[in-house]
Amino acid sequence: MNFLVGAFKPPCNVSINLADGRTRKQVPLKKENGQTVMVPLFQSQENIVGEVVIEPVQGKKVEHNGVKIELLGQIELYFERANFYDFTSLVRELDVPGELYERKAYPFEFSTVEMPYESYNGVNVRLRYILKVTISRNYVSNIVEYQDFVVHNYTPLPSINNSIKMEVGIEDCLHIEFEYSKSKYHLKDVIIGKIYFLMVRIKIKNMELEIRRRESTGSGPSTYVETETLSKFELMDGAPVRGESIPIRLFLSPYELTPTYRNINNKFSVKYYLNLVLVDEEDRRYFKQQEITVYRLLPTP
């Protein structure tokens, strides 16, 4: 039995080593099995340089039809399992057909790689980047090794960032006005605003501000929408009176936000909303929702 198990083991060990692997920033990435691993972080237009090391198991040779490394950017929709959409696909041929008897290192370089979209792990969709090494073989399965990496892309401070002013009311019962200082926020920003009560003729029990993420995948009749409430922030407990104003100050850094993604490769979008919820003494709920834009600001050293 042990002989049979050994017969199916690959005849070599393959590793992908990045040239700046020891100094490059590492970030957590959740794998399909639920485990979290640390992987290198890149941004668009960077060079990805390193070497592939193939080391035959002692006493074995590796016959192959060529060795290549690919850099792939893929979108996977979970409701279309095993269906990957490659939006980036680069390849470097590392070796011609032959035999390997001893350890061999193959340098590789992908220069100023266009990686337009950020890595994303969502409810129904995953966008990922991988380095994939393939050792092609006759009659037996190819030997394949993967290295995941994460891409973050940064946005400068917006030149125009208008405030949000809205009114919500129920005729002759309730009239409130709310204002947020801006409409675009970076991931570590603070939402600052105020709520004014202009008319209160119903008994308000409490008021909350929610941050909601809405992920839309697919298109047409096969569109899937998932809405998650990421945070609930109690603004007020008790009945407000006319003329009262309530300040809002909500820090975004504790929450696992991503930037806003709009129609990524015609496959998915991710949007964020501030949802104001009022509850009266009869537990009726009143909502007012406003979209905000979230972006990734280049971190200061």
JSON list of N, CA and C in Angstrom, two decimals, residues 195-225:
[
{"chain": "A", "resi": 195, "resn": "ILE", "atom": "N", "xyz": [-27.75, 65.53, 12.62]},
{"chain": "A", "resi": 195, "resn": "ILE", "atom": "CA", "xyz": [-29.17, 65.28, 12.32]},
{"chain": "A", "resi": 195, "resn": "ILE", "atom": "C", "xyz": [-29.99, 66.35, 13.05]},
{"chain": "A", "resi": 196, "resn": "TYR", "atom": "N", "xyz": [-30.87, 67.01, 12.30]},
{"chain": "A", "resi": 196, "resn": "TYR", "atom": "CA", "xyz": [-31.71, 68.06, 12.86]},
{"chain": "A", "resi": 196, "resn": "TYR", "atom": "C", "xyz": [-33.17, 67.59, 12.87]},
{"chain": "A", "resi": 197, "resn": "PHE", "atom": "N", "xyz": [-33.83, 67.77, 13.99]},
{"chain": "A", "resi": 197, "resn": "PHE", "atom": "CA", "xyz": [-35.26, 67.44, 14.09]},
{"chain": "A", "resi": 197, "resn": "PHE", "atom": "C", "xyz": [-36.06, 68.71, 13.91]},
{"chain": "A", "resi": 198, "resn": "LEU", "atom": "N", "xyz": [-36.77, 68.82, 12.79]},
{"chain": "A", "resi": 198, "resn": "LEU", "atom": "CA", "xyz": [-37.54, 70.03, 12.47]},
{"chain": "A", "resi": 198, "resn": "LEU", "atom": "C", "xyz": [-39.00, 69.89, 12.93]},
{"chain": "A", "resi": 199, "resn": "MET", "atom": "N", "xyz": [-39.48, 68.65, 12.90]},
{"chain": "A", "resi": 199, "resn": "MET", "atom": "CA", "xyz": [-40.85, 68.38, 13.38]},
{"chain": "A", "resi": 199, "resn": "MET", "atom": "C", "xyz": [-40.88, 66.97, 13.96]},
{"chain": "A", "resi": 200, "resn": "VAL", "atom": "N", "xyz": [-41.42, 66.83, 15.18]},
{"chain": "A", "resi": 200, "resn": "VAL", "atom": "CA", "xyz": [-41.51, 65.50, 15.80]},
{"chain": "A", "resi": 200, "resn": "VAL", "atom": "C", "xyz": [-42.90, 65.35, 16.42]},
{"chain": "A", "resi": 201, "resn": "ARG", "atom": "N", "xyz": [-43.76, 64.61, 15.74]},
{"chain": "A", "resi": 201, "resn": "ARG", "atom": "CA", "xyz": [-45.10, 64.38, 16.29]},
{"chain": "A", "resi": 201, "resn": "ARG", "atom": "C", "xyz": [-45.38, 62.90, 16.49]},
{"chain": "A", "resi": 202, "resn": "ILE", "atom": "N", "xyz": [-44.35, 62.08, 16.32]},
{"chain": "A", "resi": 202, "resn": "ILE", "atom": "CA", "xyz": [-44.47, 60.66, 16.67]},
{"chain": "A", "resi": 202, "resn": "ILE", "atom": "C", "xyz": [-43.39, 60.38, 17.71]},
{"chain": "A", "resi": 203, "resn": "LYS", "atom": "N", "xyz": [-43.62, 59.35, 18.51]},
{"chain": "A", "resi": 203, "resn": "LYS", "atom": "CA", "xyz": [-42.69, 59.07, 19.59]},
{"chain": "A", "resi": 203, "resn": "LYS", "atom": "C", "xyz": [-41.56, 58.16, 19.09]},
{"chain": "A", "resi": 204, "resn": "ILE", "atom": "N", "xyz": [-40.39, 58.76, 18.91]},
{"chain": "A", "resi": 204, "resn": "ILE", "atom": "CA", "xyz": [-39.22, 58.01, 18.45]},
{"chain": "A", "resi": 204, "resn": "ILE", "atom": "C", "xyz": [-38.57, 57.34, 19.66]},
{"chain": "A", "resi": 205, "resn": "LYS", "atom": "N", "xyz": [-38.32, 56.04, 19.53]},
{"chain": "A", "resi": 205, "resn": "LYS", "atom": "CA", "xyz": [-37.71, 55.28, 20.64]},
{"chain": "A", "resi": 205, "resn": "LYS", "atom": "C", "xyz": [-36.19, 55.31, 20.54]},
{"chain": "A", "resi": 206, "resn": "ASN", "atom": "N", "xyz": [-35.66, 55.02, 19.35]},
{"chain": "A", "resi": 206, "resn": "ASN", "atom": "CA", "xyz": [-34.22, 55.12, 19.16]},
{"chain": "A", "resi": 206, "resn": "ASN", "atom": "C", "xyz": [-33.89, 55.32, 17.68]},
{"chain": "A", "resi": 207, "resn": "MET", "atom": "N", "xyz": [-32.61, 55.61, 17.44]},
{"chain": "A", "resi": 207, "resn": "MET", "atom": "CA", "xyz": [-32.15, 55.88, 16.08]},
{"chain": "A", "resi": 207, "resn": "MET", "atom": "C", "xyz": [-30.76, 55.29, 15.91]},
{"chain": "A", "resi": 208, "resn": "GLU", "atom": "N", "xyz": [-30.54, 54.63, 14.77]},
{"chain": "A", "resi": 208, "resn": "GLU", "atom": "CA", "xyz": [-29.25, 53.98, 14.49]},
{"chain": "A", "resi": 208, "resn": "GLU", "atom": "C", "xyz": [-28.74, 54.42, 13.13]},
{"chain": "A", "resi": 209, "resn": "LEU", "atom": "N", "xyz": [-27.43, 54.36, 12.99]},
{"chain": "A", "resi": 209, "resn": "LEU", "atom": "CA", "xyz": [-26.80, 54.54, 11.68]},
{"chain": "A", "resi": 209, "resn": "LEU", "atom": "C", "xyz": [-26.09, 53.24, 11.33]},
{"chain": "A", "resi": 210, "resn": "GLU", "atom": "N", "xyz": [-26.41, 52.66, 10.17]},
{"chain": "A", "resi": 210, "resn": "GLU", "atom": "CA", "xyz": [-25.80, 51.41, 9.74]},
{"chain": "A", "resi": 210, "resn": "GLU", "atom": "C", "xyz": [-24.89, 51.66, 8.54]},
{"chain": "A", "resi": 211, "resn": "ILE", "atom": "N", "xyz": [-23.82, 50.87, 8.47]},
{"chain": "A", "resi": 211, "resn": "ILE", "atom": "CA", "xyz": [-23.00, 50.82, 7.25]},
{"chain": "A", "resi": 211, "resn": "ILE", "atom": "C", "xyz": [-23.35, 49.52, 6.55]},
{"chain": "A", "resi": 212, "resn": "ARG", "atom": "N", "xyz": [-23.78, 49.62, 5.31]},
{"chain": "A", "resi": 212, "resn": "ARG", "atom": "CA", "xyz": [-24.18, 48.43, 4.56]},
{"chain": "A", "resi": 212, "resn": "ARG", "atom": "C", "xyz": [-23.33, 48.26, 3.31]},
{"chain": "A", "resi": 213, "resn": "ARG", "atom": "N", "xyz": [-22.99, 47.00, 3.05]},
{"chain": "A", "resi": 213, "resn": "ARG", "atom": "CA", "xyz": [-22.27, 46.67, 1.81]},
{"chain": "A", "resi": 213, "resn": "ARG", "atom": "C", "xyz": [-23.20, 45.88, 0.90]},
{"chain": "A", "resi": 214, "resn": "ARG", "atom": "N", "xyz": [-23.29, 46.29, -0.35]},
{"chain": "A", "resi": 214, "resn": "ARG", "atom": "CA", "xyz": [-24.14, 45.57, -1.31]},
{"chain": "A", "resi": 214, "resn": "ARG", "atom": "C", "xyz": [-23.26, 45.05, -2.45]},
{"chain": "A", "resi": 215, "resn": "GLU", "atom": "N", "xyz": [-23.23, 43.73, -2.56]},
{"chain": "A", "resi": 215, "resn": "GLU", "atom": "CA", "xyz": [-22.44, 43.06, -3.61]},
{"chain": "A", "resi": 215, "resn": "GLU", "atom": "C", "xyz": [-23.39, 42.54, -4.69]},
{"chain": "A", "resi": 216, "resn": "SER", "atom": "N", "xyz": [-23.20, 43.00, -5.93]},
{"chain": "A", "resi": 216, "resn": "SER", "atom": "CA", "xyz": [-24.03, 42.53, -7.05]},
{"chain": "A", "resi": 216, "resn": "SER", "atom": "C", "xyz": [-23.16, 41.74, -8.00]},
{"chain": "A", "resi": 217, "resn": "THR", "atom": "N", "xyz": [-23.59, 40.52, -8.34]},
{"chain": "A", "resi": 217, "resn": "THR", "atom": "CA", "xyz": [-22.82, 39.68, -9.26]},
{"chain": "A", "resi": 217, "resn": "THR", "atom": "C", "xyz": [-23.72, 39.20, -10.38]},
{"chain": "A", "resi": 218, "resn": "GLY", "atom": "N", "xyz": [-23.08, 38.91, -11.52]},
{"chain": "A", "resi": 218, "resn": "GLY", "atom": "CA", "xyz": [-23.84, 38.44, -12.67]},
{"chain": "A", "resi": 218, "resn": "GLY", "atom": "C", "xyz": [-24.55, 39.60, -13.36]},
{"chain": "A", "resi": 219, "resn": "SER", "atom": "N", "xyz": [-25.45, 39.25, -14.29]},
{"chain": "A", "resi": 219, "resn": "SER", "atom": "CA", "xyz": [-26.19, 40.28, -15.01]},
{"chain": "A", "resi": 219, "resn": "SER", "atom": "C", "xyz": [-27.53, 39.72, -15.46]},
{"chain": "A", "resi": 220, "resn": "GLY", "atom": "N", "xyz": [-28.46, 40.62, -15.77]},
{"chain": "A", "resi": 220, "resn": "GLY", "atom": "CA", "xyz": [-29.77, 40.21, -16.25]},
{"chain": "A", "resi": 220, "resn": "GLY", "atom": "C", "xyz": [-30.52, 39.37, -15.24]},
{"chain": "A", "resi": 221, "resn": "PRO", "atom": "N", "xyz": [-31.19, 38.31, -15.71]},
{"chain": "A", "resi": 221, "resn": "PRO", "atom": "CA", "xyz": [-31.99, 37.47, -14.78]},
{"chain": "A", "resi": 221, "resn": "PRO", "atom": "C", "xyz": [-31.14, 36.70, -13.79]},
{"chain": "A", "resi": 222, "resn": "SER", "atom": "N", "xyz": [-29.85, 36.52, -14.09]},
{"chain": "A", "resi": 222, "resn": "SER", "atom": "CA", "xyz": [-28.99, 35.77, -13.16]},
{"chain": "A", "resi": 222, "resn": "SER", "atom": "C", "xyz": [-28.14, 36.71, -12.30]},
{"chain": "A", "resi": 223, "resn": "THR", "atom": "N", "xyz": [-28.74, 37.85, -11.92]},
{"chain": "A", "resi": 223, "resn": "THR", "atom": "CA", "xyz": [-28.05, 38.77, -11.01]},
{"chain": "A", "resi": 223, "resn": "THR", "atom": "C", "xyz": [-28.32, 38.36, -9.56]},
{"chain": "A", "resi": 224, "resn": "TYR", "atom": "N", "xyz": [-27.24, 38.29, -8.79]},
{"chain": "A", "resi": 224, "resn": "TYR", "atom": "CA", "xyz": [-27.35, 37.97, -7.36]},
{"chain": "A", "resi": 224, "resn": "TYR", "atom": "C", "xyz": [-26.94, 39.21, -6.57]},
{"chain": "A", "resi": 225, "resn": "VAL", "atom": "N", "xyz": [-27.76, 39.58, -5.60]},
{"chain": "A", "resi": 225, "resn": "VAL", "atom": "CA", "xyz": [-27.44, 40.75, -4.75]},
{"chain": "A", "resi": 225, "resn": "VAL", "atom": "C", "xyz": [-27.39, 40.30, -3.30]}
]
